[in-house]
PDB file of C-alpha atoms in Angstrom:
ATOM      1  CA  MET E   1      62.897 102.482  83.834  1.00 46.00           C
ATOM      2  CA  SER E   2      60.471 100.741  81.532  1.00 45.00           C
ATOM      3  CA  LEU E   3      58.878 104.027  80.651  1.00 42.00           C
ATOM      4  CA  PHE E   4      62.274 105.502  79.715  1.00 43.00           C
ATOM      5  CA  VAL E   5      63.130 102.539  77.579  1.00 43.00           C
ATOM      6  CA  SER E   6      59.771 102.735  75.839  1.00 43.00           C
ATOM      7  CA  ILE E   7      60.235 106.415  75.121  1.00 43.00           C
ATOM      8  CA  LEU E   8      63.765 105.773  73.893  1.00 44.00           C
ATOM      9  CA  LYS E   9      62.519 102.987  71.651  1.00 46.00           C
ATOM     10  CA  ASN E  10      59.899 105.275  70.242  1.00 47.00           C
ATOM     11  CA  LYS E  11      62.555 107.870  69.484  1.00 47.00           C
ATOM     12  CA  ILE E  12      64.723 105.271  67.809  1.00 43.00           C
ATOM     13  CA  VAL E  13      61.810 104.023  65.749  1.00 42.00           C
ATOM     14  CA  SER E  14      60.862 107.559  64.852  1.00 41.00           C
ATOM     15  CA  THR E  15      64.420 108.382  63.860  1.00 41.00           C
ATOM     16  CA  ALA E  16      64.649 105.223  61.803  1.00 40.00           C
ATOM     17  CA  ARG E  17      61.454 106.144  59.969  1.00 44.00           C
ATOM     18  CA  PHE E  18      62.754 109.615  59.169  1.00 42.00           C
ATOM     19  CA  GLN E  19      66.305 108.704  58.120  1.00 47.00           C
ATOM     20  CA  GLY E  20      65.543 105.389  56.479  1.00 46.00           C
ATOM     21  CA  ALA E  21      66.628 101.933  57.493  1.00 47.00           C
ATOM     22  CA  PRO E  22      70.335 101.731  58.332  1.00 47.00           C
ATOM     23  CA  ARG E  23      72.540  99.857  55.881  1.00 47.00           C
ATOM     24  CA  ARG E  24      73.753  96.483  56.930  1.00 46.00           C
ATOM     25  CA  LEU E  25      77.457  96.287  57.524  1.00 43.00           C
ATOM     26  CA  CYS E  26      79.221  94.123  54.985  1.00 44.00           C
ATOM     27  CA  ASP E  27      82.279  91.985  55.149  1.00 45.00           C
ATOM     28  CA  ALA E  28      85.480  93.844  54.253  1.00 45.00           C
ATOM     29  CA  ASN E  29      86.320  91.204  51.631  1.00 49.00           C
ATOM     30  CA  LYS E  30      82.907  91.283  49.952  1.00 49.00           C
ATOM     31  CA  PRO E  31      81.431  94.450  48.524  1.00 50.00           C
ATOM     32  CA  ASN E  32      77.830  94.979  49.428  1.00 50.00           C
ATOM     33  CA  ASP E  33      75.099  94.746  46.829  1.00 50.00           C
ATOM     34  CA  GLY E  34      74.865  98.504  46.345  1.00 49.00           C
ATOM     35  CA  SER E  35      78.512  99.075  45.461  1.00 46.00           C
ATOM     36  CA  SER E  36      78.534  96.052  43.156  1.00 46.00           C
ATOM     37  CA  ALA E  37      75.499  97.397  41.354  1.00 44.00           C
ATOM     38  CA  ARG E  38      77.095 100.802  41.025  1.00 48.00           C
ATOM     39  CA  GLY E  39      80.332  99.267  39.663  1.00 50.00           C
ATOM     40  CA  THR E  40      78.461  97.270  37.051  1.00 60.00           C
ATOM     41  CA  SER E  41      76.454 100.305  36.063  1.00 76.00           C
ATOM     42  CA  THR E  42      79.625 102.412  35.561  1.00 81.00           C
ATOM     43  CA  ALA E  43      81.208  99.752  33.381  1.00 80.00           C
ATOM     44  CA  VAL E  44      78.094  99.491  31.245  1.00 84.00           C
ATOM     45  CA  GLN E  45      77.872 103.257  30.895  1.00 82.00           C
ATOM     46  CA  LEU E  46      81.546 103.485  29.912  1.00 83.00           C
ATOM     47  CA  ALA E  47      81.163 100.783  27.284  1.00 84.00           C
ATOM     48  CA  SER E  48      78.064 102.495  25.936  1.00 85.00           C
ATOM     49  CA  TYR E  49      79.887 105.828  25.766  1.00 83.00           C
ATOM     50  CA  ARG E  50      82.783 104.293  23.871  1.00 82.00           C
ATOM     51  CA  GLN E  51      80.457 102.712  21.348  1.00 82.00           C
ATOM     52  CA  LYS E  52      78.691 106.033  20.888  1.00 81.00           C
ATOM     53  CA  MET E  53      81.990 107.838  20.278  1.00 78.00           C
ATOM     54  CA  LYS E  54      83.080 105.209  17.762  1.00 75.00           C
ATOM     55  CA  LYS E  55      79.884 105.682  15.800  1.00 73.00           C
ATOM     56  CA  LYS E  56      80.155 109.437  16.009  1.00 70.00           C
ATOM     57  CA  HIS E  57      83.743 109.611  14.733  1.00 65.00           C
ATOM     58  CA  ARG E  58      83.553 106.750  12.280  1.00 65.00           C
ATOM     59  CA  ARG E  59      84.658 107.948   8.838  1.00 62.00           C
ATOM     60  CA  ILE E  60      81.852 107.723   6.344  1.00 58.00           C
ATOM     61  CA  PRO E  61      83.157 106.709   2.888  1.00 59.00           C
ATOM     62  CA  LYS E  62      83.049 109.714   0.591  1.00 64.00           C
ATOM     63  CA  VAL E  63      81.156 109.265  -2.647  1.00 68.00           C
ATOM     64  CA  MET E  64      83.453 110.230  -5.535  1.00 69.00           C
ATOM     65  CA  THR E  65      81.874 111.591  -8.684  1.00 76.00           C
ATOM     66  CA  LEU E  66      83.551 111.428 -12.085  1.00 76.00           C
ATOM     67  CA  ASP E  67      84.288 115.145 -11.895  1.00 78.00           C
ATOM     68  CA  MET E  68      85.968 114.718  -8.511  1.00 75.00           C
ATOM     69  CA  LEU E  69      88.076 111.838  -9.828  1.00 73.00           C
ATOM     70  CA  ALA E  70      89.072 113.952 -12.826  1.00 76.00           C
ATOM     71  CA  GLU E  71      90.129 116.794 -10.511  1.00 78.00           C
ATOM     72  CA  LYS E  72      92.232 114.425  -8.390  1.00 74.00           C
ATOM     73  CA  LYS E  73      93.928 113.036 -11.499  1.00 72.00           C
ATOM     74  CA  ALA E  74      94.621 116.533 -12.833  1.00 73.00           C
ATOM     75  CA  ALA E  75      96.157 117.547  -9.490  1.00 74.00           C
ATOM     76  CA  SER E  76      98.298 114.398  -9.467  1.00 72.00           C
ATOM     77  CA  ASP E  77      99.473 114.987 -13.043  1.00 70.00           C
ATOM     78  CA  LYS E  78     100.322 118.597 -12.232  1.00 67.00           C
ATOM     79  CA  PHE E  79     102.395 117.490  -9.238  1.00 63.00           C
ATOM     80  CA  ARG E  80     104.313 114.963 -11.386  1.00 64.00           C
ATOM     81  CA  ARG E  81     105.021 117.576 -14.066  1.00 62.00           C
ATOM     82  CA  ARG E  82     106.389 120.061 -11.557  1.00 63.00           C
ATOM     83  CA  ALA E  83     108.442 117.378  -9.835  1.00 58.00           C
ATOM     84  CA  ALA E  84     109.952 116.289 -13.155  1.00 56.00           C
ATOM     85  CA  ALA E  85     110.775 119.884 -14.083  1.00 56.00           C
ATOM     86  CA  SER E  86     112.496 120.445 -10.736  1.00 55.00           C
ATOM     87  CA  ARG E  87     114.703 117.376 -11.234  1.00 55.00           C
ATOM     88  CA  VAL E  88     116.567 118.841 -14.248  1.00 54.00           C
ATOM     89  CA  PRO E  89     120.201 119.057 -13.054  1.00 56.00           C
ATOM     90  CA  ALA E  90     121.937 122.402 -13.062  1.00 57.00           C
ATOM     91  CA  VAL E  91     124.251 123.229 -15.961  1.00 46.00           C
ATOM     92  CA  ARG E  92     127.821 123.290 -14.661  1.00 50.00           C
ATOM     93  CA  SER E  93     129.826 123.194 -17.882  1.00 50.00           C
ATOM     94  CA  LEU E  94     129.480 123.731 -21.635  1.00 48.00           C
ATOM     95  CA  SER E  95     129.236 119.972 -22.169  1.00 54.00           C
ATOM     96  CA  ASP E  96     126.110 119.913 -19.993  1.00 53.00           C
ATOM     97  CA  LEU E  97     124.330 122.063 -22.586  1.00 56.00           C
ATOM     98  CA  SER E  98     124.257 119.074 -24.953  1.00 65.00           C
ATOM     99  CA  ARG E  99     122.478 116.826 -22.458  1.00 80.00           C
ATOM    100  CA  PRO E 100     118.956 115.844 -23.641  1.00 84.00           C
ATOM    101  CA  ASP E 101     117.299 116.910 -20.365  1.00 85.00           C
ATOM    102  CA  VAL E 102     118.981 120.326 -20.467  1.00 86.00           C
ATOM    103  CA  ILE E 103     118.068 120.822 -24.142  1.00 90.00           C
ATOM    104  CA  SER E 104     114.456 119.879 -23.430  1.00 90.00           C
ATOM    105  CA  ALA E 105     114.203 122.293 -20.483  1.00 89.00           C
ATOM    106  CA  ALA E 106     115.835 125.071 -22.509  1.00 91.00           C
ATOM    107  CA  CYS E 107     113.321 124.569 -25.334  1.00 93.00           C
ATOM    108  CA  VAL E 108     110.483 125.043 -22.861  1.00 92.00           C
ATOM    109  CA  LYS E 109     112.131 128.214 -21.570  1.00 92.00           C
ATOM    110  CA  PHE E 110     112.713 129.721 -25.038  1.00 94.00           C
ATOM    111  CA  THR E 111     109.234 128.729 -26.215  1.00 95.00           C
ATOM    112  CA  ASN E 112     107.618 130.460 -23.246  1.00 94.00           C
ATOM    113  CA  GLU E 113     109.716 133.570 -23.811  1.00 94.00           C
ATOM    114  CA  PHE E 114     108.446 133.691 -27.388  1.00 96.00           C
ATOM    115  CA  ARG E 115     104.850 133.152 -26.287  1.00 95.00           C
ATOM    116  CA  ALA E 116     105.123 135.872 -23.634  1.00 94.00           C
ATOM    117  CA  ALA E 117     106.334 138.329 -26.284  1.00 95.00           C
ATOM    118  CA  HIS E 118     103.075 137.660 -28.123  1.00 95.00           C
ATOM    119  CA  ASP E 119     100.818 137.845 -25.058  1.00 95.00           C
ATOM    120  CA  LYS E 120     100.287 134.091 -24.910  1.00 94.00           C
ATOM    121  CA  PRO E 121     100.158 132.130 -21.646  1.00 93.00           C
ATOM    122  CA  PRO E 122     103.132 129.871 -20.914  1.00 93.00           C
ATOM    123  CA  VAL E 123     103.090 126.153 -21.613  1.00 93.00           C
ATOM    124  CA  GLU E 124     103.928 123.748 -18.829  1.00 91.00           C
ATOM    125  CA  PHE E 125     106.619 121.088 -19.056  1.00 90.00           C
ATOM    126  CA  ASP E 126     105.088 117.604 -19.324  1.00 90.00           C
ATOM    127  CA  PRO E 127     107.410 114.559 -19.130  1.00 88.00           C
ATOM    128  CA  ALA E 128     104.640 112.340 -20.515  1.00 90.00           C
ATOM    129  CA  LEU E 129     104.987 114.119 -23.866  1.00 93.00           C
ATOM    130  CA  ILE E 130     108.713 113.359 -23.876  1.00 92.00           C
ATOM    131  CA  ARG E 131     107.934 109.660 -23.520  1.00 92.00           C
ATOM    132  CA  VAL E 132     105.457 109.852 -26.401  1.00 94.00           C
ATOM    133  CA  GLY E 133     107.929 111.500 -28.785  1.00 95.00           C
ATOM    134  CA  GLN E 134     111.119 109.730 -27.732  1.00 94.00           C
ATOM    135  CA  SER E 135     110.727 106.794 -30.114  1.00 94.00           C
ATOM    136  CA  HIS E 136     110.361 109.215 -33.033  1.00 95.00           C
ATOM    137  CA  SER E 137     113.514 111.123 -32.072  1.00 95.00           C
ATOM    138  CA  ASP E 138     115.387 107.838 -31.637  1.00 95.00           C
ATOM    139  CA  GLY E 139     114.135 106.660 -35.036  1.00 95.00           C
ATOM    140  CA  MET E 140     115.318 109.844 -36.758  1.00 95.00           C
ATOM    141  CA  ALA E 141     118.700 109.634 -35.017  1.00 94.00           C
ATOM    142  CA  ALA E 142     119.134 106.010 -36.060  1.00 93.00           C
ATOM    143  CA  GLY E 143     118.039 106.703 -39.640  1.00 93.00           C
ATOM    144  CA  ARG E 144     115.011 104.433 -39.422  1.00 94.00           C
ATOM    145  CA  VAL E 145     112.661 107.284 -40.338  1.00 93.00           C
ATOM    146  CA  ALA E 146     113.221 110.523 -42.243  1.00 94.00           C
ATOM    147  CA  VAL E 147     113.293 113.840 -40.421  1.00 94.00           C
ATOM    148  CA  GLY E 148     109.645 114.802 -40.474  1.00 94.00           C
ATOM    149  CA  HIS E 149     106.268 113.929 -39.015  1.00 94.00           C
ATOM    150  CA  ALA E 150     105.894 110.298 -40.027  1.00 95.00           C
ATOM    151  CA  GLY E 151     103.709 108.489 -37.496  1.00 94.00           C
ATOM    152  CA  PHE E 152     102.316 111.663 -35.946  1.00 95.00           C
ATOM    153  CA  SER E 153      98.752 110.305 -36.011  1.00 93.00           C
ATOM    154  CA  GLY E 154      99.819 107.512 -33.662  1.00 94.00           C
ATOM    155  CA  ARG E 155     101.499 109.946 -31.306  1.00 94.00           C
ATOM    156  CA  ALA E 156      98.411 112.184 -31.376  1.00 93.00           C
ATOM    157  CA  LYS E 157      96.277 109.222 -30.279  1.00 93.00           C
ATOM    158  CA  GLN E 158      98.561 108.687 -27.299  1.00 93.00           C
ATOM    159  CA  ILE E 159      98.257 112.351 -26.315  1.00 92.00           C
ATOM    160  CA  GLN E 160      94.433 112.217 -26.478  1.00 87.00           C
ATOM    161  CA  GLY E 161      93.212 115.701 -27.257  1.00 88.00           C
ATOM    162  CA  ARG E 162      94.351 118.726 -29.198  1.00 93.00           C
ATOM    163  CA  SER E 163      98.010 118.304 -30.161  1.00 95.00           C
ATOM    164  CA  ALA E 164     100.743 119.598 -32.462  1.00 96.00           C
ATOM    165  CA  GLU E 165     104.306 118.644 -33.324  1.00 97.00           C
ATOM    166  CA  ASN E 166     107.535 120.349 -34.361  1.00 97.00           C
ATOM    167  CA  VAL E 167     110.693 118.448 -35.295  1.00 97.00           C
ATOM    168  CA  ALA E 168     114.253 119.589 -35.896  1.00 95.00           C
ATOM    169  CA  MET E 169     117.733 118.284 -36.760  1.00 95.00           C
ATOM    170  CA  MET E 170     120.497 120.469 -35.362  1.00 93.00           C
ATOM    171  CA  PRO E 171     124.307 120.199 -35.241  1.00 91.00           C
ATOM    172  CA  ALA E 172     125.410 118.866 -31.871  1.00 87.00           C
ATOM    173  CA  GLY E 173     126.767 121.566 -29.596  1.00 81.00           C
ATOM    174  CA  SER E 174     125.908 123.966 -26.834  1.00 77.00           C
ATOM    175  CA  GLY E 175     123.263 125.997 -28.678  1.00 87.00           C
ATOM    176  CA  VAL E 176     120.935 123.237 -29.861  1.00 92.00           C
ATOM    177  CA  ALA E 177     117.850 124.479 -28.028  1.00 93.00           C
ATOM    178  CA  ARG E 178     118.292 128.112 -29.101  1.00 93.00           C
ATOM    179  CA  MET E 179     118.856 127.177 -32.753  1.00 94.00           C
ATOM    180  CA  ALA E 180     115.890 124.768 -32.780  1.00 95.00           C
ATOM    181  CA  VAL E 181     113.412 127.279 -31.347  1.00 96.00           C
ATOM    182  CA  ASP E 182     114.705 130.048 -33.640  1.00 96.00           C
ATOM    183  CA  GLY E 183     114.261 127.721 -36.611  1.00 96.00           C
ATOM    184  CA  TRP E 184     110.692 126.938 -35.584  1.00 96.00           C
ATOM    185  CA  ILE E 185     109.946 130.643 -35.160  1.00 96.00           C
ATOM    186  CA  ALA E 186     111.162 131.314 -38.699  1.00 96.00           C
ATOM    187  CA  SER E 187     108.832 128.653 -40.171  1.00 95.00           C
ATOM    188  CA  PRO E 188     105.163 129.748 -40.456  1.00 94.00           C
ATOM    189  CA  GLY E 189     103.727 126.314 -39.642  1.00 94.00           C
ATOM    190  CA  HIS E 190     106.041 125.693 -36.693  1.00 96.00           C
ATOM    191  CA  ARG E 191     105.534 129.255 -35.471  1.00 96.00           C
ATOM    192  CA  ARG E 192     101.773 128.650 -35.452  1.00 96.00           C
ATOM    193  CA  ASN E 193     102.322 125.634 -33.226  1.00 96.00           C
ATOM    194  CA  LEU E 194     104.544 127.628 -30.858  1.00 96.00           C
ATOM    195  CA  LEU E 195     101.779 130.202 -30.384  1.00 96.00           C
ATOM    196  CA  GLY E 196      98.887 127.742 -30.418  1.00 96.00           C
ATOM    197  CA  PRO E 197      96.274 127.298 -27.651  1.00 95.00           C
ATOM    198  CA  TYR E 198      98.230 124.630 -25.823  1.00 95.00           C
ATOM    199  CA  ARG E 199      98.882 124.099 -22.136  1.00 93.00           C
ATOM    200  CA  PHE E 200     101.649 121.484 -22.063  1.00 94.00           C
ATOM    201  CA  MET E 201     104.839 120.805 -23.954  1.00 94.00           C
ATOM    202  CA  GLY E 202     107.658 118.284 -24.026  1.00 93.00           C
ATOM    203  CA  VAL E 203     110.743 117.917 -26.209  1.00 94.00           C
ATOM    204  CA  SER E 204     112.287 114.509 -26.887  1.00 94.00           C
ATOM    205  CA  VAL E 205     115.972 114.634 -27.787  1.00 94.00           C
ATOM    206  CA  ALA E 206     118.226 111.969 -29.325  1.00 93.00           C
ATOM    207  CA  ALA E 207     121.812 112.098 -30.577  1.00 91.00           C
ATOM    208  CA  GLY E 208     122.837 110.607 -33.874  1.00 90.00           C
ATOM    209  CA  GLY E 209     126.317 111.147 -35.272  1.00 87.00           C
ATOM    210  CA  GLU E 210     127.099 114.845 -35.254  1.00 90.00           C
ATOM    211  CA  HIS E 211     123.481 115.927 -34.972  1.00 92.00           C
ATOM    212  CA  MET E 212     120.735 116.159 -32.365  1.00 93.00           C
ATOM    213  CA  TYR E 213     117.171 115.234 -33.282  1.00 96.00           C
ATOM    214  CA  LEU E 214     114.264 116.945 -31.521  1.00 96.00           C
ATOM    215  CA  THR E 215     110.579 116.169 -31.373  1.00 97.00           C
ATOM    216  CA  GLN E 216     108.511 118.919 -29.763  1.00 97.00           C
ATOM    217  CA  LEU E 217     104.973 117.904 -28.809  1.00 97.00           C
ATOM    218  CA  PHE E 218     102.160 120.168 -27.610  1.00 96.00           C
ATOM    219  CA  LYS E 219      98.992 119.225 -25.789  1.00 95.00           C
ATOM    220  CA  GLY E 220      95.879 121.347 -25.377  1.00 89.00           C
TER     221      GLY E 220
END
């Protein structure tokens, strides 16, 4: 009996050496040290991974050069010009043809038709040029200034760059834009402006009595 127990003990000891010491049972309400260590390790690893992902996907501020800023401004200006051109209401009656916005849009259309006939690229509608010339049209309509180019140097400074100007006084009616552009075409100086190396155009229109007063501005 003692010999059997001794042999059995030796086997148990041998098995324990080979398999490693058995883990101690833990209380059901208390995790053992190994599981607690593993849980802490997982939490630390998860936090570290999150921090790594934040750094990886953090947006680095882009350095903007002057050329890049100029390109963004040009794109923004182009969007505003196209948006303004698309907001011109449709003509639904003959009386609509005497509206300033319709006259201005029609002048752009007739000017581009004339330029195309002479193999010139079209000019683009620019509402900023209308704002520059509106005070001059209003002044001519109110009789504060004569029909002409008084104050053009000041308007040219506002445009900043190559610029030109045509003005006209036309009888109020449905064909104001057509008559104005035809009159400019017939005048050598105005015709030169119509065909000049410009990219943008705007026409400011004001009513005064029985006439309409137009200021056409070009920008290179």
